[in-house]
Amino acid sequence: MTVAAPVRDALGAAVDALAAAGCETPRLDAELLIADALGVDRGALIADPSLPVPGAAARVIGERVRRRIAREPVAYILGRKGFRRIELAVDSRVLIPRPETELLVEVALALPQGARVHDVGTGSGAVALALRDERPDLRVTASDASAAAVDVARANAARLGLELEVECVSGLPGGEYDLVVANLPYVADGELGSLEPEIARWEPRVALLAGPDGLDAIRALVGAAPAGMRLALEHAPHQGAAVRELLDEAETLADLAGHERVTAGTAR
Ligand SMILES: C[S@@+](CC[C@H](N)C(=O)[O-])C[C@H]1O[C@@H](n2cnc3c(N)ncnc32)[C@H](O)[C@@H]1O
């Protein structure tokens, strides 16, 4: 009879392998992957390093560590990512929602009762579904140019029991909106090679790249918006001034790291 190895051994081996592969947070990643494989939370691994790892779990852990060594993001390996109060199913068809995108949700939360919000480039549905969850009174719709992303967003809406109409459209679908929120791609084409492998190798190009200066998608959206329409746009920190130039009454919000991240204003 084989004796199950303790989790401290699995953890030690995984941390070493992930560190050698260049992962930035090898211990955290290993704990998340192993705790999930064992069906416990991270605290349990730390509280009881002698916890046995049965053979089946050891095989799952081995496979997950191999995926992580190839720099696949933890969120894709686990198939989920938390965003505000909801958990979204994610895979390589959609961008992994980032904490800084919560700023877009915060802008929309200030809207009056019953306002109409449209989320362009919804991806996993993160922004639109967080709004449906936190402000059921708002009339929220969403769209994405990627049919694969639309499938993911619709599946997330169904799984979370949140009603959301998601259209497959490039740019701004026709309609009347009190606010359009968008986290469109904003990486310059030439910058792809300088991104972390987790992003460059695994996240969809359509979610990342937007022309020579990274502003093609944002410019097209603003250009298509009728005069007077309010927009809140996520962008890279160095793009704040360029995005303000595109809008009237533009105001930029900083993320938790103090970087200019979301500009809200009115289309001309
Ligand atoms: C940076 S990701 C953001 C996804 C999601 N909003 C989030 O914050 O997690 C950009 C999304 O915009 C979509 N997209 C790219 N170009 C677009 C366009 N011209 N019109 C609509 N959606 C577009 C991509 O398919 C992708 O899902």
mmCIF file of C-alpha atoms and ligand atoms in Angstrom:
data_model
loop_
_atom_site.group_PDB
_atom_site.id
_atom_site.type_symbol
_atom_site.label_atom_id
_atom_site.label_comp_id
_atom_site.label_asym_id
_atom_site.label_seq_id
_atom_site.Cartn_x
_atom_site.Cartn_y
_atom_site.Cartn_z
ATOM 1 C CA MET A 1 0.000 0.000 0.000
ATOM 2 C CA THR A 2 1.420 3.430 -0.952
ATOM 3 C CA VAL A 3 1.273 6.118 1.701
ATOM 4 C CA ALA A 4 -0.025 9.533 0.539
ATOM 5 C CA ALA A 5 2.733 12.157 0.649
ATOM 6 C CA PRO A 6 2.173 15.198 2.891
ATOM 7 C CA VAL A 7 1.098 18.442 1.290
ATOM 8 C CA ARG A 8 4.289 20.171 2.489
ATOM 9 C CA ASP A 9 6.257 18.002 -0.011
ATOM 10 C CA ALA A 10 3.886 18.762 -2.888
ATOM 11 C CA LEU A 11 3.977 22.445 -2.013
ATOM 12 C CA GLY A 12 7.764 22.583 -1.759
ATOM 13 C CA ALA A 13 8.227 20.832 -5.117
ATOM 14 C CA ALA A 14 5.626 23.039 -6.822
ATOM 15 C CA VAL A 15 7.098 26.279 -5.438
ATOM 16 C CA ASP A 16 10.582 25.286 -6.642
ATOM 17 C CA ALA A 17 9.325 24.345 -10.113
ATOM 18 C CA LEU A 18 7.259 27.538 -10.516
ATOM 19 C CA ALA A 19 10.090 29.754 -9.263
ATOM 20 C CA ALA A 20 12.476 28.092 -11.735
ATOM 21 C CA ALA A 21 9.949 28.756 -14.537
ATOM 22 C CA GLY A 22 10.035 32.477 -13.689
ATOM 23 C CA CYS A 23 6.574 32.788 -12.110
ATOM 24 C CA GLU A 24 6.380 35.988 -10.073
ATOM 25 C CA THR A 25 4.433 34.594 -7.104
ATOM 26 C CA PRO A 26 5.365 30.897 -6.965
ATOM 27 C CA ARG A 27 4.197 30.225 -3.394
ATOM 28 C CA LEU A 28 0.824 31.892 -3.810
ATOM 29 C CA ASP A 29 0.261 30.149 -7.160
ATOM 30 C CA ALA A 30 1.247 26.750 -5.770
ATOM 31 C CA GLU A 31 -1.020 27.198 -2.749
ATOM 32 C CA LEU A 32 -3.989 28.179 -4.922
ATOM 33 C CA LEU A 33 -3.510 25.275 -7.351
ATOM 34 C CA ILE A 34 -2.934 22.682 -4.631
ATOM 35 C CA ALA A 35 -5.645 23.848 -2.244
ATOM 36 C CA ASP A 36 -8.190 23.715 -5.063
ATOM 37 C CA ALA A 37 -7.044 20.221 -6.102
ATOM 38 C CA LEU A 38 -7.533 19.045 -2.517
ATOM 39 C CA GLY A 39 -10.866 20.834 -2.117
ATOM 40 C CA VAL A 40 -9.631 22.912 0.843
ATOM 41 C CA ASP A 41 -8.819 26.580 1.279
ATOM 42 C CA ARG A 42 -5.252 27.923 1.346
ATOM 43 C CA GLY A 43 -5.356 28.372 5.102
ATOM 44 C CA ALA A 44 -5.762 24.606 5.560
ATOM 45 C CA LEU A 45 -2.455 23.933 3.763
ATOM 46 C CA ILE A 46 -0.623 26.283 6.087
ATOM 47 C CA ALA A 47 -2.426 25.075 9.215
ATOM 48 C CA ASP A 48 -1.710 21.390 8.488
ATOM 49 C CA PRO A 49 1.399 20.783 6.351
ATOM 50 C CA SER A 50 1.079 17.052 7.020
ATOM 51 C CA LEU A 51 -2.288 16.903 5.212
ATOM 52 C CA PRO A 52 -2.087 13.812 2.967
ATOM 53 C CA VAL A 53 -2.228 14.247 -0.827
ATOM 54 C CA PRO A 54 -4.016 11.201 -2.288
ATOM 55 C CA GLY A 55 -2.753 9.801 -5.612
ATOM 56 C CA ALA A 56 -5.601 11.245 -7.714
ATOM 57 C CA ALA A 57 -5.043 14.747 -6.295
ATOM 58 C CA ALA A 58 -1.282 14.384 -6.826
ATOM 59 C CA ARG A 59 -1.916 13.704 -10.541
ATOM 60 C CA VAL A 60 -4.180 16.775 -10.819
ATOM 61 C CA ILE A 61 -1.543 18.889 -9.052
ATOM 62 C CA GLY A 62 1.192 17.580 -11.375
ATOM 63 C CA GLU A 63 -0.851 18.513 -14.442
ATOM 64 C CA ARG A 64 -1.659 21.971 -13.043
ATOM 65 C CA VAL A 65 1.953 22.693 -12.177
ATOM 66 C CA ARG A 66 2.968 21.685 -15.725
ATOM 67 C CA ARG A 67 0.424 24.148 -17.112
ATOM 68 C CA ARG A 68 1.653 26.892 -14.804
ATOM 69 C CA ILE A 69 5.284 26.194 -15.772
ATOM 70 C CA ALA A 70 4.167 26.994 -19.348
ATOM 71 C CA ARG A 71 3.069 30.312 -17.762
ATOM 72 C CA GLU A 72 -0.644 29.691 -18.212
ATOM 73 C CA PRO A 73 -2.380 32.053 -15.737
ATOM 74 C CA VAL A 74 -3.722 30.521 -12.513
ATOM 75 C CA ALA A 75 -7.207 31.859 -13.341
ATOM 76 C CA TYR A 76 -7.331 29.859 -16.593
ATOM 77 C CA ILE A 77 -6.043 26.718 -14.863
ATOM 78 C CA LEU A 78 -8.671 27.008 -12.120
ATOM 79 C CA GLY A 79 -11.250 28.259 -14.626
ATOM 80 C CA ARG A 80 -12.456 31.124 -12.485
ATOM 81 C CA LYS A 81 -11.702 34.650 -11.300
ATOM 82 C CA GLY A 82 -13.337 36.807 -8.641
ATOM 83 C CA PHE A 83 -14.429 40.314 -9.626
ATOM 84 C CA ARG A 84 -16.128 42.523 -7.032
ATOM 85 C CA ARG A 85 -18.827 40.293 -5.454
ATOM 86 C CA ILE A 86 -19.097 37.724 -8.257
ATOM 87 C CA GLU A 87 -16.986 34.855 -9.535
ATOM 88 C CA LEU A 88 -16.657 34.522 -13.305
ATOM 89 C CA ALA A 89 -15.794 31.405 -15.285
ATOM 90 C CA VAL A 90 -12.799 32.289 -17.470
ATOM 91 C CA ASP A 91 -10.690 30.532 -20.063
ATOM 92 C CA SER A 92 -8.381 31.609 -22.861
ATOM 93 C CA ARG A 93 -11.336 32.925 -24.922
ATOM 94 C CA VAL A 94 -11.539 35.976 -22.640
ATOM 95 C CA LEU A 95 -9.304 38.419 -20.799
ATOM 96 C CA ILE A 96 -8.981 37.690 -17.081
ATOM 97 C CA PRO A 97 -10.812 40.531 -15.291
ATOM 98 C CA ARG A 98 -8.390 42.880 -13.513
ATOM 99 C CA PRO A 99 -8.959 44.702 -10.202
ATOM 100 C CA GLU A 100 -8.377 48.114 -11.846
ATOM 101 C CA THR A 101 -11.416 47.528 -14.097
ATOM 102 C CA GLU A 102 -13.569 47.818 -10.976
ATOM 103 C CA LEU A 103 -13.232 51.597 -11.513
ATOM 104 C CA LEU A 104 -15.592 51.291 -14.491
ATOM 105 C CA VAL A 105 -18.148 49.636 -12.225
ATOM 106 C CA GLU A 106 -17.710 52.405 -9.674
ATOM 107 C CA VAL A 107 -18.399 55.107 -12.288
ATOM 108 C CA ALA A 108 -21.640 53.348 -13.276
ATOM 109 C CA LEU A 109 -22.697 52.838 -9.647
ATOM 110 C CA ALA A 110 -23.098 56.618 -9.380
ATOM 111 C CA LEU A 111 -25.886 56.577 -12.010
ATOM 112 C CA PRO A 112 -29.461 57.357 -10.982
ATOM 113 C CA GLN A 113 -32.139 54.688 -10.566
ATOM 114 C CA GLY A 114 -33.101 52.940 -13.817
ATOM 115 C CA ALA A 115 -30.268 54.396 -15.962
ATOM 116 C CA ARG A 116 -29.241 52.572 -19.168
ATOM 117 C CA VAL A 117 -25.639 51.313 -19.248
ATOM 118 C CA HIS A 118 -23.929 49.499 -22.099
ATOM 119 C CA ASP A 119 -20.647 47.580 -21.651
ATOM 120 C CA VAL A 120 -18.677 47.462 -24.930
ATOM 121 C CA GLY A 121 -16.067 44.684 -25.132
ATOM 122 C CA THR A 122 -17.597 42.817 -22.226
ATOM 123 C CA GLY A 123 -15.272 39.773 -22.418
ATOM 124 C CA SER A 124 -16.262 37.448 -19.570
ATOM 125 C CA GLY A 125 -19.111 39.864 -18.762
ATOM 126 C CA ALA A 126 -17.242 41.159 -15.697
ATOM 127 C CA VAL A 127 -18.339 44.804 -15.674
ATOM 128 C CA ALA A 128 -21.889 44.255 -16.905
ATOM 129 C CA LEU A 129 -22.540 41.332 -14.558
ATOM 130 C CA ALA A 130 -21.044 43.100 -11.529
ATOM 131 C CA LEU A 131 -23.450 45.962 -12.258
ATOM 132 C CA ARG A 132 -26.410 43.581 -12.647
ATOM 133 C CA ASP A 133 -25.415 42.075 -9.308
ATOM 134 C CA GLU A 134 -24.913 45.335 -7.401
ATOM 135 C CA ARG A 135 -27.499 47.567 -9.081
ATOM 136 C CA PRO A 136 -30.394 45.435 -10.330
ATOM 137 C CA ASP A 137 -32.334 48.637 -11.045
ATOM 138 C CA LEU A 138 -29.936 49.660 -13.849
ATOM 139 C CA ARG A 139 -30.792 48.579 -17.397
ATOM 140 C CA VAL A 140 -27.511 46.944 -18.362
ATOM 141 C CA THR A 141 -26.640 45.497 -21.776
ATOM 142 C CA ALA A 142 -23.336 44.259 -23.170
ATOM 143 C CA SER A 143 -21.578 43.425 -26.423
ATOM 144 C CA ASP A 144 -18.304 42.100 -27.741
ATOM 145 C CA ALA A 145 -16.725 41.750 -31.186
ATOM 146 C CA SER A 146 -15.626 38.200 -30.346
ATOM 147 C CA ALA A 147 -18.278 35.486 -30.710
ATOM 148 C CA ALA A 148 -16.245 33.285 -28.336
ATOM 149 C CA ALA A 149 -16.280 35.998 -25.659
ATOM 150 C CA VAL A 150 -20.034 36.474 -26.118
ATOM 151 C CA ASP A 151 -20.503 32.741 -25.410
ATOM 152 C CA VAL A 152 -18.474 33.082 -22.192
ATOM 153 C CA ALA A 153 -20.370 36.185 -21.041
ATOM 154 C CA ARG A 154 -23.745 34.570 -21.716
ATOM 155 C CA ALA A 155 -22.704 31.401 -19.884
ATOM 156 C CA ASN A 156 -21.527 33.499 -16.910
ATOM 157 C CA ALA A 157 -24.834 35.368 -16.830
ATOM 158 C CA ALA A 158 -26.768 32.080 -16.842
ATOM 159 C CA ARG A 159 -24.549 30.502 -14.172
ATOM 160 C CA LEU A 160 -24.845 33.538 -11.904
ATOM 161 C CA GLY A 161 -28.592 33.787 -12.472
ATOM 162 C CA LEU A 162 -28.203 37.388 -13.698
ATOM 163 C CA GLU A 163 -30.216 38.489 -16.710
ATOM 164 C CA LEU A 164 -28.009 40.118 -19.344
ATOM 165 C CA GLU A 165 -28.496 40.687 -23.052
ATOM 166 C CA VAL A 166 -25.135 40.194 -24.799
ATOM 167 C CA GLU A 167 -24.775 40.990 -28.500
ATOM 168 C CA CYS A 168 -21.957 40.044 -30.834
ATOM 169 C CA VAL A 169 -21.116 43.424 -32.379
ATOM 170 C CA SER A 170 -17.912 45.285 -33.162
ATOM 171 C CA GLY A 171 -17.985 48.802 -31.730
ATOM 172 C CA LEU A 172 -21.054 50.469 -30.285
ATOM 173 C CA PRO A 173 -24.430 48.834 -30.976
ATOM 174 C CA GLY A 174 -27.242 51.232 -31.810
ATOM 175 C CA GLY A 175 -29.343 52.281 -28.838
ATOM 176 C CA GLU A 176 -29.857 54.946 -26.232
ATOM 177 C CA TYR A 177 -27.544 54.767 -23.242
ATOM 178 C CA ASP A 178 -26.992 57.065 -20.278
ATOM 179 C CA LEU A 179 -23.465 55.690 -19.985
ATOM 180 C CA VAL A 180 -21.236 53.497 -22.140
ATOM 181 C CA VAL A 181 -18.473 51.730 -20.220
ATOM 182 C CA ALA A 182 -15.625 50.054 -22.068
ATOM 183 C CA ASN A 183 -12.434 48.254 -21.265
ATOM 184 C CA LEU A 184 -11.375 47.812 -24.889
ATOM 185 C CA PRO A 185 -7.923 46.604 -25.955
ATOM 186 C CA TYR A 186 -5.301 49.318 -25.414
ATOM 187 C CA VAL A 187 -1.898 47.701 -25.904
ATOM 188 C CA ALA A 188 0.153 49.031 -28.831
ATOM 189 C CA ASP A 189 0.873 46.295 -31.397
ATOM 190 C CA GLY A 190 4.636 46.702 -30.919
ATOM 191 C CA GLU A 191 4.372 46.193 -27.146
ATOM 192 C CA LEU A 192 3.170 42.586 -27.280
ATOM 193 C CA GLY A 193 6.708 41.213 -26.896
ATOM 194 C CA SER A 194 7.295 43.199 -23.697
ATOM 195 C CA LEU A 195 4.246 41.789 -21.908
ATOM 196 C CA GLU A 196 4.475 39.000 -19.328
ATOM 197 C CA PRO A 197 4.166 35.508 -20.913
ATOM 198 C CA GLU A 198 0.910 35.022 -18.962
ATOM 199 C CA ILE A 199 -0.591 37.812 -21.060
ATOM 200 C CA ALA A 200 1.258 37.572 -24.380
ATOM 201 C CA ARG A 201 1.000 33.778 -24.740
ATOM 202 C CA TRP A 202 -2.385 33.106 -23.220
ATOM 203 C CA GLU A 203 -4.788 36.034 -23.331
ATOM 204 C CA PRO A 204 -6.662 36.630 -26.610
ATOM 205 C CA ARG A 205 -4.971 39.071 -28.991
ATOM 206 C CA VAL A 206 -8.342 40.645 -29.793
ATOM 207 C CA ALA A 207 -8.585 41.594 -26.110
ATOM 208 C CA LEU A 208 -5.129 43.169 -26.029
ATOM 209 C CA LEU A 209 -3.935 44.863 -29.198
ATOM 210 C CA ALA A 210 -5.251 48.093 -30.677
ATOM 211 C CA GLY A 211 -2.962 49.445 -33.370
ATOM 212 C CA PRO A 212 0.307 51.387 -33.404
ATOM 213 C CA ASP A 213 -0.414 53.473 -30.270
ATOM 214 C CA GLY A 214 -2.978 51.149 -28.652
ATOM 215 C CA LEU A 215 -5.764 53.679 -29.093
ATOM 216 C CA ASP A 216 -7.461 52.421 -32.283
ATOM 217 C CA ALA A 217 -10.386 50.718 -30.507
ATOM 218 C CA ILE A 218 -10.979 53.620 -28.096
ATOM 219 C CA ARG A 219 -10.821 56.214 -30.921
ATOM 220 C CA ALA A 220 -13.260 54.190 -33.042
ATOM 221 C CA LEU A 221 -15.711 53.877 -30.146
ATOM 222 C CA VAL A 222 -15.594 57.578 -29.289
ATOM 223 C CA GLY A 223 -15.882 58.459 -32.995
ATOM 224 C CA ALA A 224 -19.014 56.323 -33.337
ATOM 225 C CA ALA A 225 -20.733 57.649 -30.200
ATOM 226 C CA PRO A 226 -23.422 60.290 -30.820
ATOM 227 C CA ALA A 227 -22.630 63.798 -29.543
ATOM 228 C CA GLY A 228 -23.499 64.173 -25.871
ATOM 229 C CA MET A 229 -23.236 60.463 -25.012
ATOM 230 C CA ARG A 230 -21.352 59.791 -21.728
ATOM 231 C CA LEU A 231 -18.508 57.313 -21.913
ATOM 232 C CA ALA A 232 -16.172 55.833 -19.289
ATOM 233 C CA LEU A 233 -13.090 54.296 -20.858
ATOM 234 C CA GLU A 234 -10.327 52.226 -19.312
ATOM 235 C CA HIS A 235 -6.858 52.868 -20.733
ATOM 236 C CA ALA A 236 -3.168 52.454 -19.957
ATOM 237 C CA PRO A 237 -1.713 55.003 -17.500
ATOM 238 C CA HIS A 238 0.302 56.808 -20.201
ATOM 239 C CA GLN A 239 -2.804 57.199 -22.432
ATOM 240 C CA GLY A 240 -4.763 59.446 -20.046
ATOM 241 C CA ALA A 241 -3.946 62.730 -21.809
ATOM 242 C CA ALA A 242 -4.701 61.279 -25.276
ATOM 243 C CA VAL A 243 -8.088 59.929 -24.133
ATOM 244 C CA ARG A 244 -9.030 63.222 -22.440
ATOM 245 C CA GLU A 245 -8.368 64.954 -25.778
ATOM 246 C CA LEU A 246 -11.035 62.778 -27.421
ATOM 247 C CA LEU A 247 -13.832 63.779 -25.018
ATOM 248 C CA ASP A 248 -15.543 66.886 -23.640
ATOM 249 C CA GLU A 249 -15.749 67.419 -19.862
ATOM 250 C CA ALA A 250 -13.161 64.671 -19.480
ATOM 251 C CA GLU A 251 -12.086 63.550 -16.041
ATOM 252 C CA THR A 252 -9.566 60.807 -15.295
ATOM 253 C CA LEU A 253 -9.669 58.514 -12.276
ATOM 254 C CA ALA A 254 -6.626 56.813 -10.807
ATOM 255 C CA ASP A 255 -6.476 53.148 -9.815
ATOM 256 C CA LEU A 256 -5.315 51.920 -6.402
ATOM 257 C CA ALA A 257 -1.692 52.142 -7.537
ATOM 258 C CA GLY A 258 -2.247 55.850 -8.336
ATOM 259 C CA HIS A 259 -2.084 55.341 -12.126
ATOM 260 C CA GLU A 260 -4.444 57.179 -14.479
ATOM 261 C CA ARG A 261 -6.762 54.366 -15.527
ATOM 262 C CA VAL A 262 -10.316 55.410 -16.441
ATOM 263 C CA THR A 263 -11.380 58.561 -18.257
ATOM 264 C CA ALA A 264 -15.027 59.596 -18.279
ATOM 265 C CA GLY A 265 -16.413 62.300 -20.506
ATOM 266 C CA THR A 266 -18.868 63.227 -23.225
ATOM 267 C CA ALA A 267 -18.653 62.439 -26.941
ATOM 268 C CA ARG A 268 -18.528 65.467 -29.287
HETATM 269 C C1 LIG B 1 -9.386 44.160 -22.575
HETATM 270 S S1 LIG B 1 -10.674 43.002 -22.925
HETATM 271 C C2 LIG B 1 -11.802 43.443 -21.629
HETATM 272 C C3 LIG B 1 -12.831 42.415 -21.283
HETATM 273 C C4 LIG B 1 -13.726 42.823 -20.123
HETATM 274 N N1 LIG B 1 -14.415 44.064 -20.389
HETATM 275 C C5 LIG B 1 -12.917 42.965 -18.871
HETATM 276 O O1 LIG B 1 -12.666 44.097 -18.434
HETATM 277 O O2 LIG B 1 -12.517 41.950 -18.293
HETATM 278 C C6 LIG B 1 -11.339 43.738 -24.389
HETATM 279 C C7 LIG B 1 -12.557 43.060 -24.982
HETATM 280 O O3 LIG B 1 -12.994 43.871 -26.080
HETATM 281 C C8 LIG B 1 -13.325 43.039 -27.166
HETATM 282 N N2 LIG B 1 -13.144 43.861 -28.369
HETATM 283 C C9 LIG B 1 -12.003 44.129 -29.048
HETATM 284 N N3 LIG B 1 -12.253 44.981 -30.051
HETATM 285 C C10 LIG B 1 -13.572 45.274 -30.003
HETATM 286 C C11 LIG B 1 -14.439 46.095 -30.762
HETATM 287 N N4 LIG B 1 -13.979 46.818 -31.784
HETATM 288 N N5 LIG B 1 -15.744 46.137 -30.443
HETATM 289 C C12 LIG B 1 -16.219 45.421 -29.411
HETATM 290 N N6 LIG B 1 -15.456 44.619 -28.642
HETATM 291 C C13 LIG B 1 -14.145 44.552 -28.936
HETATM 292 C C14 LIG B 1 -12.420 41.844 -27.058
HETATM 293 O O4 LIG B 1 -12.972 40.726 -27.720
HETATM 294 C C15 LIG B 1 -12.325 41.667 -25.542
HETATM 295 O O5 LIG B 1 -13.286 40.790 -25.065
#
